[in-house]
Coordinates of C-alpha atoms and ligand atoms in Angstrom, one line a residue:
M200 CA -218.4 8.8 -17.7
K201 CA -214.8 8.9 -15.7
S202 CA -214.4 5.5 -14.9
A203 CA -213.6 4.8 -11.2
I204 CA -209.5 4.8 -10.8
Y205 CA -209.1 0.7 -10.3
E206 CA -210.6 0.5 -13.9
E207 CA -208.2 2.6 -15.7
K208 CA -205.8 1.3 -18.1
F209 CA -202.2 0.5 -16.6
R210 CA -203.5 1.6 -13.2
P211 CA -201.8 -0.4 -10.8
Q212 CA -203.8 -2.3 -8.4
F213 CA -201.5 -2.7 -5.6
H214 CA -199.3 0.1 -6.0
F215 CA -199.6 3.8 -4.5
T216 CA -200.7 6.3 -7.0
P217 CA -202.1 9.4 -7.3
E218 CA -206.0 9.5 -7.4
A219 CA -205.4 12.0 -10.3
N220 CA -202.3 14.4 -12.0
W221 CA -198.9 14.1 -12.0
M222 CA -196.4 12.4 -8.8
N223 CA -193.1 12.0 -8.2
D224 CA -190.6 11.5 -5.1
P225 CA -192.0 10.4 -2.3
N226 CA -191.5 12.7 0.8
G227 CA -192.3 13.3 4.5
M228 CA -192.4 9.7 4.5
V229 CA -193.1 9.1 8.8
Y230 CA -194.9 7.1 11.6
Y231 CA -196.9 8.6 13.5
E232 CA -199.7 7.5 16.3
G233 CA -200.7 4.0 14.3
E234 CA -200.4 5.9 10.9
Y235 CA -197.8 5.5 8.0
H236 CA -198.1 9.2 6.4
L237 CA -196.8 9.1 2.6
F238 CA -196.3 12.6 1.2
Y239 CA -195.2 13.0 -2.5
Q240 CA -194.4 15.7 -5.0
Y241 CA -197.3 16.7 -6.6
H242 CA -198.9 18.4 -9.6
P243 CA -202.3 19.3 -9.1
G244 CA -203.1 21.1 -11.6
G245 CA -202.1 18.3 -14.7
T246 CA -200.4 15.3 -15.4
T247 CA -196.8 16.6 -16.4
W248 CA -194.3 18.1 -13.6
G249 CA -195.4 21.6 -12.9
P250 CA -195.4 23.9 -9.5
M251 CA -194.7 21.5 -6.9
H252 CA -196.9 20.7 -4.1
W253 CA -196.8 18.0 -1.3
G254 CA -199.9 15.6 -2.0
H255 CA -200.8 13.3 1.4
A256 CA -202.0 9.9 1.7
I257 CA -201.9 7.7 4.9
S258 CA -202.2 4.1 5.5
K259 CA -202.2 1.4 8.4
D260 CA -200.8 -1.3 6.7
L261 CA -198.6 0.2 3.9
I262 CA -200.6 -1.4 1.5
H263 CA -204.3 0.2 1.4
W264 CA -203.7 4.1 1.2
E265 CA -206.4 6.9 2.0
H266 CA -206.0 9.8 -0.1
L267 CA -205.8 13.4 2.0
P268 CA -205.9 17.2 0.2
A269 CA -202.4 18.1 -0.5
A270 CA -200.5 19.4 2.5
L271 CA -198.3 21.7 1.2
E272 CA -198.8 24.3 -1.2
P273 CA -196.4 27.0 -3.1
D274 CA -196.4 30.6 -1.4
E275 CA -194.0 33.3 -1.6
H276 CA -191.0 31.5 -0.9
G277 CA -191.7 29.5 -4.2
F278 CA -192.6 25.4 -5.0
I279 CA -192.3 22.8 -2.2
F280 CA -189.5 20.4 -3.4
S281 CA -188.4 17.3 -1.6
G282 CA -188.1 16.6 2.0
S283 CA -188.6 14.5 5.0
A284 CA -190.9 14.8 8.2
V285 CA -190.3 13.5 11.8
V286 CA -192.1 13.3 14.9
D287 CA -190.7 15.7 17.5
W288 CA -191.4 13.4 20.8
K289 CA -189.7 16.0 23.1
D290 CA -191.2 19.7 21.7
S291 CA -187.6 20.6 21.1
S292 CA -189.2 22.8 18.5
G293 CA -191.3 24.6 21.2
L294 CA -193.9 23.9 18.5
F295 CA -196.1 21.7 20.2
T296 CA -196.8 22.9 23.9
G297 CA -195.0 20.4 25.7
G298 CA -196.5 17.5 23.7
S299 CA -195.1 16.0 20.3
G300 CA -196.1 16.6 16.7
L301 CA -194.9 16.3 13.3
V302 CA -192.5 18.2 11.6
A303 CA -191.7 18.7 8.0
L304 CA -188.8 19.7 6.1
F305 CA -188.4 20.4 3.0
T306 CA -187.1 22.5 0.1
H307 CA -188.4 26.0 -0.7
H308 CA -187.7 26.7 -4.7
D309 CA -187.9 29.8 -6.8
T310 CA -185.9 32.5 -8.3
N311 CA -184.1 34.9 -6.7
P312 CA -185.9 38.3 -8.0
E313 CA -182.3 40.2 -7.8
T314 CA -180.3 37.8 -9.9
Q315 CA -182.8 35.7 -11.6
E316 CA -181.2 32.7 -10.5
V317 CA -182.6 29.3 -8.9
R318 CA -182.5 29.5 -5.3
Q319 CA -183.3 26.5 -3.2
R320 CA -183.7 27.2 0.4
Q321 CA -184.8 25.0 3.0
S322 CA -188.0 25.5 5.4
I323 CA -190.5 24.1 7.8
A324 CA -193.9 23.4 8.6
Y325 CA -195.8 21.6 11.5
S326 CA -198.7 19.8 12.2
L327 CA -200.8 20.0 15.5
D328 CA -203.7 17.7 14.3
K329 CA -201.5 14.1 13.1
G330 CA -200.7 15.8 10.0
R331 CA -204.1 16.6 8.5
N332 CA -203.2 20.7 8.8
W333 CA -200.1 22.0 8.2
I334 CA -198.6 25.3 9.6
K335 CA -195.7 27.1 7.6
Y336 CA -193.4 28.4 9.7
E337 CA -193.2 32.0 10.4
G338 CA -189.5 32.0 10.2
N339 CA -189.3 30.3 6.9
P340 CA -186.4 29.7 5.2
V341 CA -184.4 28.3 8.0
L342 CA -181.3 27.2 6.3
I343 CA -179.6 29.2 3.5
E344 CA -176.5 28.9 1.7
K345 CA -176.0 31.6 -1.0
Q346 CA -173.5 30.1 -2.8
I347 CA -175.1 26.6 -4.0
I348 CA -177.6 26.5 -6.3
D349 CA -178.7 23.1 -6.1
F350 CA -179.3 22.3 -2.7
R351 CA -182.3 20.5 -1.5
D352 CA -184.2 17.5 -0.4
P353 CA -183.4 17.4 3.4
K354 CA -183.5 14.6 5.1
V355 CA -183.5 14.4 9.0
I356 CA -182.8 12.2 11.7
W357 CA -182.5 12.7 15.7
H358 CA -178.6 11.8 16.3
E359 CA -179.0 9.8 19.5
E360 CA -175.5 10.1 20.6
S361 CA -175.0 14.1 19.5
Q362 CA -178.6 14.5 21.1
R363 CA -178.8 16.4 18.3
W364 CA -181.0 16.8 14.7
V365 CA -179.1 16.1 11.5
M366 CA -180.2 17.5 8.2
V367 CA -178.6 16.1 5.3
L368 CA -178.5 17.6 2.0
A369 CA -178.0 17.2 -1.8
A370 CA -175.8 19.8 -3.1
G371 CA -174.8 19.1 -6.5
D372 CA -172.0 17.0 -6.2
H373 CA -171.7 16.2 -2.8
A374 CA -173.8 15.8 0.1
R375 CA -173.7 18.4 3.1
F376 CA -174.4 17.9 7.1
Y377 CA -175.9 20.3 9.4
N378 CA -177.0 19.8 13.0
S379 CA -180.0 21.6 15.1
P380 CA -181.0 21.5 18.8
D381 CA -184.5 22.6 18.0
L382 CA -185.2 22.0 14.1
K383 CA -185.2 25.4 13.5
S384 CA -181.2 26.7 13.6
W385 CA -178.9 24.8 11.7
S386 CA -175.2 24.5 11.5
F387 CA -173.0 23.2 8.8
T388 CA -171.1 20.0 10.1
G389 CA -169.7 18.7 7.4
E390 CA -170.0 17.0 3.7
F391 CA -169.3 14.0 2.0
G392 CA -169.1 12.6 -1.7
L393 CA -167.1 15.0 -4.1
S394 CA -164.9 12.2 -5.3
D395 CA -166.8 9.0 -4.0
G396 CA -169.4 6.7 -5.8
S397 CA -170.7 8.0 -8.9
H398 CA -171.3 11.3 -10.4
D399 CA -173.1 10.4 -13.6
G400 CA -176.0 13.2 -12.5
V401 CA -176.7 15.7 -10.3
W402 CA -177.0 14.5 -6.6
E403 CA -180.5 14.6 -5.2
C404 CA -182.8 12.6 -2.4
P405 CA -180.2 11.8 0.2
D406 CA -181.0 9.5 2.8
L407 CA -178.7 8.2 6.5
F408 CA -179.6 5.6 8.6
E409 CA -177.8 3.1 10.7
L410 CA -178.6 -0.3 10.4
S411 CA -177.6 -4.0 12.2
V412 CA -175.4 -6.3 9.8
E413 CA -177.3 -9.5 9.5
G414 CA -175.3 -12.6 11.4
A415 CA -172.8 -10.5 13.0
P416 CA -174.2 -9.7 16.2
G417 CA -173.5 -6.2 17.8
R418 CA -172.1 -5.1 14.3
K419 CA -173.5 -2.0 12.8
Q420 CA -172.8 0.4 10.0
W421 CA -174.5 3.6 8.7
V422 CA -175.9 3.9 5.2
L423 CA -176.2 6.9 3.0
I424 CA -178.6 6.8 0.1
I425 CA -178.3 9.3 -2.8
S426 CA -180.3 9.2 -5.8
I427 CA -178.5 10.8 -8.9
G428 CA -180.4 12.9 -11.8
D429 CA -180.6 11.8 -15.5
H430 CA -177.9 12.7 -17.8
P431 CA -177.9 12.4 -22.0
D432 CA -175.0 10.3 -22.1
H433 CA -176.3 7.6 -19.7
P434 CA -178.9 5.2 -20.8
E435 CA -179.7 4.3 -17.6
G436 CA -180.9 7.7 -16.4
S437 CA -181.8 8.6 -13.1
R438 CA -181.0 6.0 -10.3
T439 CA -180.3 5.6 -6.7
Q440 CA -176.7 4.5 -5.2
Y441 CA -175.8 3.8 -1.7
F442 CA -172.7 4.1 0.4
V443 CA -172.0 2.0 3.5
G444 CA -169.9 3.9 6.2
D445 CA -169.7 5.3 9.5
F446 CA -171.6 8.7 11.0
D447 CA -170.4 10.6 13.9
G448 CA -172.9 13.2 13.8
R449 CA -171.4 15.3 12.0
T450 CA -170.0 13.6 8.6
F451 CA -170.3 10.6 6.5
T452 CA -167.1 8.4 6.1
N453 CA -166.9 5.9 3.3
S454 CA -166.3 2.1 4.2
N455 CA -165.4 1.6 0.4
S456 CA -163.1 2.7 -1.8
P457 CA -164.0 6.1 -3.6
E458 CA -164.6 4.4 -7.0
T459 CA -167.0 1.7 -5.4
V460 CA -170.2 2.3 -6.8
L461 CA -173.3 0.3 -5.1
W462 CA -176.9 0.7 -6.8
V463 CA -180.0 0.4 -4.5
D464 CA -181.7 -1.2 -7.3
H465 CA -180.6 -2.3 -10.9
G466 CA -184.1 -1.5 -13.2
R467 CA -185.1 1.7 -14.8
D468 CA -187.9 2.8 -12.6
N469 CA -186.6 3.3 -8.7
Y470 CA -185.9 6.8 -8.1
A471 CA -185.8 9.2 -5.6
G472 CA -186.5 6.2 -2.6
V473 CA -185.9 7.0 1.0
T474 CA -187.5 5.7 4.6
W475 CA -189.8 5.9 6.6
S476 CA -188.8 7.6 10.0
D477 CA -189.8 6.9 13.5
I478 CA -191.3 3.1 13.1
P479 CA -191.3 2.1 16.5
E480 CA -188.2 0.0 17.9
E481 CA -190.8 -3.2 18.6
D482 CA -191.0 -3.6 14.8
G483 CA -187.8 -2.1 14.0
R484 CA -187.9 -2.2 10.0
R485 CA -186.2 0.3 7.9
I486 CA -188.7 0.2 5.3
F487 CA -188.1 1.9 1.7
L488 CA -190.0 2.9 -1.2
G489 CA -189.0 4.6 -4.6
W490 CA -190.7 6.4 -7.0
M491 CA -191.5 4.0 -9.7
S492 CA -190.2 5.9 -12.8
N493 CA -187.4 7.6 -15.0
W494 CA -186.7 11.2 -15.3
K495 CA -185.7 10.3 -19.1
Y496 CA -189.2 9.2 -20.0
A497 CA -191.5 10.2 -16.9
N498 CA -193.4 13.2 -18.1
F499 CA -194.5 10.5 -21.2
T500 CA -195.4 7.5 -20.1
P501 CA -198.8 6.2 -21.3
T502 CA -201.2 6.9 -18.8
V503 CA -204.3 9.4 -19.2
T504 CA -205.9 10.7 -15.8
W505 CA -202.7 10.0 -13.3
R506 CA -198.8 9.5 -13.9
S507 CA -196.3 7.6 -12.1
A508 CA -196.8 5.1 -9.3
M509 CA -194.5 4.1 -6.0
T510 CA -192.6 1.2 -5.7
I511 CA -194.2 -1.6 -3.0
P512 CA -192.2 -0.9 0.4
R513 CA -189.4 -3.0 0.8
V514 CA -187.5 -3.8 4.1
L515 CA -183.6 -2.9 4.1
S516 CA -180.9 -5.0 5.6
L517 CA -177.3 -5.2 5.5
I518 CA -175.5 -8.2 5.0
N519 CA -171.8 -9.2 5.3
H520 CA -170.9 -10.2 1.5
E521 CA -167.9 -11.2 0.5
E522 CA -167.2 -7.9 -1.2
G523 CA -167.9 -6.1 2.2
V524 CA -171.2 -5.4 3.9
R525 CA -173.8 -4.5 1.3
L526 CA -177.8 -3.7 1.1
V527 CA -180.6 -6.4 0.6
Q528 CA -184.2 -5.7 0.0
R529 CA -186.8 -7.7 0.5
P530 CA -190.8 -7.2 0.4
I531 CA -192.9 -6.3 3.4
D532 CA -194.8 -9.1 5.0
E533 CA -197.6 -7.3 4.7
L534 CA -198.3 -7.9 1.0
Q535 CA -199.1 -11.9 2.0
H536 CA -202.3 -10.4 3.2
L537 CA -203.1 -9.7 -0.7
R538 CA -202.7 -13.5 -1.7
L539 CA -205.2 -14.9 -3.0
S540 CA -204.7 -18.7 -4.3
K541 CA -201.9 -20.5 -5.2
Q542 CA -200.4 -22.6 -7.9
Y543 CA -196.9 -24.6 -6.8
W544 CA -195.1 -27.0 -9.2
E545 CA -191.6 -28.5 -8.5
E546 CA -188.7 -30.3 -10.5
L547 CA -189.7 -29.3 -13.9
H548 CA -187.3 -30.1 -16.7
V549 CA -187.3 -26.8 -19.3
A550 CA -185.2 -27.1 -22.4
P551 CA -185.5 -25.4 -25.4
E552 CA -188.0 -27.5 -27.4
K553 CA -189.8 -27.9 -24.2
P554 CA -190.6 -24.7 -22.4
F555 CA -192.8 -24.8 -19.6
S556 CA -196.2 -23.0 -19.5
S557 CA -198.5 -22.1 -16.3
G558 CA -201.5 -21.3 -18.5
K559 CA -203.8 -18.5 -18.3
V560 CA -203.1 -16.6 -14.9
G561 CA -204.4 -13.3 -14.0
E562 CA -202.6 -9.9 -14.1
L563 CA -201.6 -9.6 -10.2
L564 CA -199.0 -11.7 -9.8
E565 CA -196.4 -12.8 -6.7
V566 CA -194.1 -15.4 -8.3
R567 CA -191.5 -17.2 -6.6
L568 CA -189.2 -19.3 -8.9
E569 CA -185.8 -21.3 -7.9
F570 CA -184.0 -22.9 -11.1
E571 CA -180.5 -24.6 -11.3
M572 CA -179.0 -24.0 -14.4
D573 CA -177.6 -27.8 -15.3
D574 CA -176.3 -27.3 -18.8
A575 CA -178.2 -24.2 -19.9
K576 CA -176.5 -21.1 -21.2
L577 CA -179.7 -18.9 -20.0
V578 CA -182.7 -19.5 -18.4
G579 CA -185.9 -17.6 -17.6
L580 CA -189.3 -16.3 -17.4
K581 CA -191.3 -14.7 -19.8
L582 CA -194.7 -13.0 -19.0
K583 CA -197.0 -13.1 -22.5
S584 CA -199.6 -10.9 -23.1
S585 CA -202.5 -11.6 -25.3
M586 CA -201.1 -9.5 -27.7
G587 CA -198.3 -11.5 -28.5
E588 CA -196.3 -9.1 -26.2
E589 CA -193.6 -10.5 -23.7
T590 CA -191.3 -9.0 -20.8
L591 CA -188.6 -11.3 -20.3
V592 CA -186.9 -11.8 -16.8
G593 CA -183.7 -14.3 -17.2
Y594 CA -180.2 -15.3 -15.7
D595 CA -177.2 -15.8 -18.1
V596 CA -174.7 -17.9 -16.7
R597 CA -171.7 -17.3 -18.8
A598 CA -171.9 -13.4 -18.0
S599 CA -173.1 -13.9 -14.1
L600 CA -176.1 -10.9 -15.6
L601 CA -179.6 -11.0 -14.3
F602 CA -181.6 -9.3 -16.7
I603 CA -185.0 -7.5 -17.7
D604 CA -186.0 -7.3 -21.4
R605 CA -188.7 -5.2 -21.9
L606 CA -187.9 -4.5 -25.9
A607 CA -191.6 -6.3 -26.6
S608 CA -193.0 -5.5 -23.6
G609 CA -196.4 -3.8 -24.6
Q610 CA -196.4 0.0 -25.5
V611 CA -192.6 0.8 -25.9
D612 CA -193.0 4.1 -28.3
F613 CA -193.8 6.8 -26.3
H614 CA -189.9 7.6 -25.5
Q615 CA -187.3 6.0 -28.0
Q616 CA -184.9 5.1 -24.7
F617 CA -187.6 3.2 -23.1
A618 CA -187.5 0.0 -25.0
C619 CA -184.5 -1.7 -23.6
R620 CA -182.9 -5.1 -22.3
H621 CA -180.7 -4.4 -19.2
E622 CA -178.7 -6.4 -16.8
A623 CA -177.1 -6.3 -13.2
P624 CA -174.3 -8.7 -11.8
L625 CA -175.3 -11.7 -10.1
Q626 CA -173.8 -14.6 -8.4
L627 CA -175.4 -18.1 -8.3
D628 CA -176.5 -19.3 -4.7
N629 CA -175.2 -22.4 -4.0
G630 CA -175.7 -23.4 -7.7
R631 CA -179.4 -21.9 -8.0
V632 CA -180.8 -18.6 -8.7
S633 CA -184.2 -17.6 -6.9
L634 CA -186.5 -14.9 -8.0
H635 CA -189.4 -13.4 -5.8
L636 CA -191.2 -11.3 -8.5
F637 CA -194.4 -9.1 -8.3
L638 CA -196.1 -8.3 -11.3
D639 CA -198.8 -5.4 -11.4
N640 CA -200.7 -4.0 -14.6
S641 CA -197.9 -1.9 -15.5
S642 CA -194.4 -3.0 -13.2
V643 CA -192.1 -6.0 -12.8
E644 CA -190.3 -5.9 -9.3
V645 CA -187.7 -8.8 -8.9
F646 CA -185.8 -9.7 -5.9
A647 CA -183.2 -12.0 -6.7
N648 CA -181.7 -14.2 -4.4
D649 CA -183.1 -12.9 -1.2
G650 CA -183.0 -9.4 -2.2
K651 CA -179.2 -9.2 -3.2
V652 CA -180.3 -7.8 -6.6
V653 CA -183.0 -6.1 -7.3
M654 CA -184.5 -4.6 -10.6
T655 CA -187.7 -2.8 -11.1
D656 CA -189.0 -1.8 -14.5
L657 CA -192.3 -0.4 -15.8
I658 CA -194.1 -2.0 -18.2
F659 CA -197.2 -1.6 -20.5
P660 CA -198.8 -4.7 -21.7
A661 CA -202.1 -5.1 -23.4
S662 CA -204.4 -5.4 -20.1
G663 CA -206.2 -8.9 -19.4
G664 CA -204.8 -12.3 -18.4
K665 CA -201.1 -13.3 -18.8
E666 CA -199.4 -16.6 -18.8
L667 CA -195.9 -17.2 -17.6
E668 CA -193.6 -19.1 -19.3
L669 CA -190.2 -20.7 -18.3
F670 CA -187.6 -21.3 -21.1
A671 CA -183.9 -22.1 -21.3
E672 CA -181.4 -21.8 -23.9
A673 CA -178.8 -23.9 -25.4
G674 CA -179.2 -26.8 -22.7
T675 CA -181.4 -28.0 -20.0
A676 CA -182.3 -26.4 -16.4
K677 CA -184.0 -27.6 -13.8
I678 CA -186.9 -25.8 -11.9
V679 CA -186.4 -26.7 -8.6
S680 CA -189.9 -24.7 -7.5
L681 CA -192.3 -22.3 -9.0
T682 CA -195.1 -20.5 -7.1
I683 CA -197.3 -18.4 -8.4
D684 CA -200.0 -16.6 -5.9
H685 CA -202.8 -14.7 -7.4
L686 CA -203.1 -11.4 -5.7
N687 CA -206.0 -9.1 -4.8
S688 CA -206.5 -5.7 -5.7
I689 CA -206.1 -2.8 -3.2
Y690 CA -209.7 -1.8 -4.4
S691 CA -211.3 -4.9 -4.0
N692 CA -213.5 -3.4 -1.2
L693 CA -214.8 -0.7 -3.8
K694 CA -215.2 -3.1 -6.7
S695 CA -217.5 -5.4 -4.6
K696 CA -219.3 -2.2 -3.5
S697 CA -220.0 -0.7 -6.8
L698 CA -221.2 -4.4 -8.1
Ligands
FRU860 C1 -185.6 14.5 -7.9 C2 -186.2 15.7 -7.6 C3 -185.8 16.5 -6.5 C4 -186.4 18.0 -6.3 C5 -187.5 17.3 -6.6 C6 -188.9 18.5 -7.7 O1 -186.4 13.8 -8.4 O2 -185.4 16.2 -8.4 O3 -184.1 16.9 -6.0 O4 -186.7 18.3 -4.6 O5 -187.3 16.1 -7.9 O6 -189.9 17.8 -8.3

C-alpha cells in the first residue's frame, strides 16, 4: 500500500515538496488576493529531470501548502523552463478587460527544426481566475534573440520610475535587461556581468529588487541575484551569487569591484532561489526561497516517490558591513507557529572531555545556540542519529570559518561528491557566535550571526529521534544559551485525521 506522503522516508515535514515526482527551481512566485503562489520546475512523468512543466501550489502562510494541478504544460514551442509571475494591476497587457490578473513569463525550450540547435525563447501566459487556469498568449514567443543559445529564466518587475516592466534574463555569461509597456513587446536596454562576479558555471535564474539598508535611513540599493550552474571543475556544484549596486531602469551597475564574489548561501543545497513578487507594501518583506538541491547530484538523492524540496522561506535585508553593503537572510516569522515545546539551557561549559548532550530530542527542530570560544579552538554541535551517524555544524576560531561536515551524516554513497565538509568565512560578533538552525528529516539550515552567513545542506540520516551534542576541541568554551524548539509537522492535521 502506498504510504501517506508524510510517512515516507526522508520526506521533509516542514519544507515544501511536490506530492510526487521530480521538482527543481521555484518559479512564478507571486502574492495575489491573499494567496502566495509557488510554481516550480516539474516533471510529472518521473523522479528525474524531464520534459518541464510548471507545478503549482498555493499557501496563505508560506508554511502549509495546497497542491494544485500543473499550471503549464509543454506545447508546440517546447518545454516550460523557469520564469516569474507578476500581477498586472492596471491591465497594461489588455488581457484583463480593465481589471487585474496574473501574468506568467517563462522560457520555452526546444530544438530549432532548421538548425537542430537548442532554442530558448520567452513566452507569456495569463490567468483570469487567480491562477487556477492558465491561457498561453497567442503571440508566443514574445522575445527572441536568435544569436544567444543560453537565454532563459525571465524575472519581471514593475519599475516605478520609468513606468515600465523590466525583464532580466540569464544569457550564458551575463545578464540582459529588456523593458516593456505591456508585458508583450520587449526592447533591449542593457547588459551586465561579462567580467563581474563568478563565472564558474553558466548564469541562470536572475532576480532583481531594491532594498533599504538597515540602520541607514533613506539609503536604498539594488540587488541582482544570479545562480551559476554546476561545472565538473568545481566541487561546490551549482550555487547562487548576488551583486549589490544600482539599477536605472535600463541596466545594472555594480557597487563592488568586478572581482568581488558574494554568495547568497555557503551550503551545497540552495539553488535557483528567487523572491516573491507583489507582497503588499504594508507587509514590505522581500521573501526568498531556493531549490534545496544541487545539480551535481540532484537526480540521485535517495528518495523514492518524489525528488527535491525547497528551502524554508527567508526574509532578505541589506546591512552596512565593514566591507560594504551585504545581504542577510532571516527565517520568516510564520515558522514560529510550528513551535510545540521548548527546552532551554544557559551558562554551559563544554570541554574536550566534557561535551554536553541534550538527550533524546525529536527530528523536527529549531535550535538557537550562542557561544563564546574561551580557549577552545573549535566549538560545535553534532546531530546524532540512533545509527551512529552524525552531522557537525561548528566554528573554527583559528581560521574564522563556520563549517558543516556531512561526511558521516547518513546515506552519502548515492554520489561520490555528496559526502563533504565545507566552510564559510565568519567573524565573531562581540566575541560570540550565534547559530540559528532548522533541522528537518533530510536537511540542515544554519543562519549564523543573525543571518550574515547562511549554510543549507541536505543530509539523509536514519529516521527516528536524534540527540544533539555540543562539543569543544583543544580548550573550553562557554555556551551562553541553547534553546531547542520542537516543531510540528505541516501534515499534523492529516495525521490526526487518519488516527
Ligand atoms: C536552473 C535551470 C534553469 C532552467 C531550468 C530547467 O536550475 O537550469 O536555468 O530554466 O533549470 O529545468
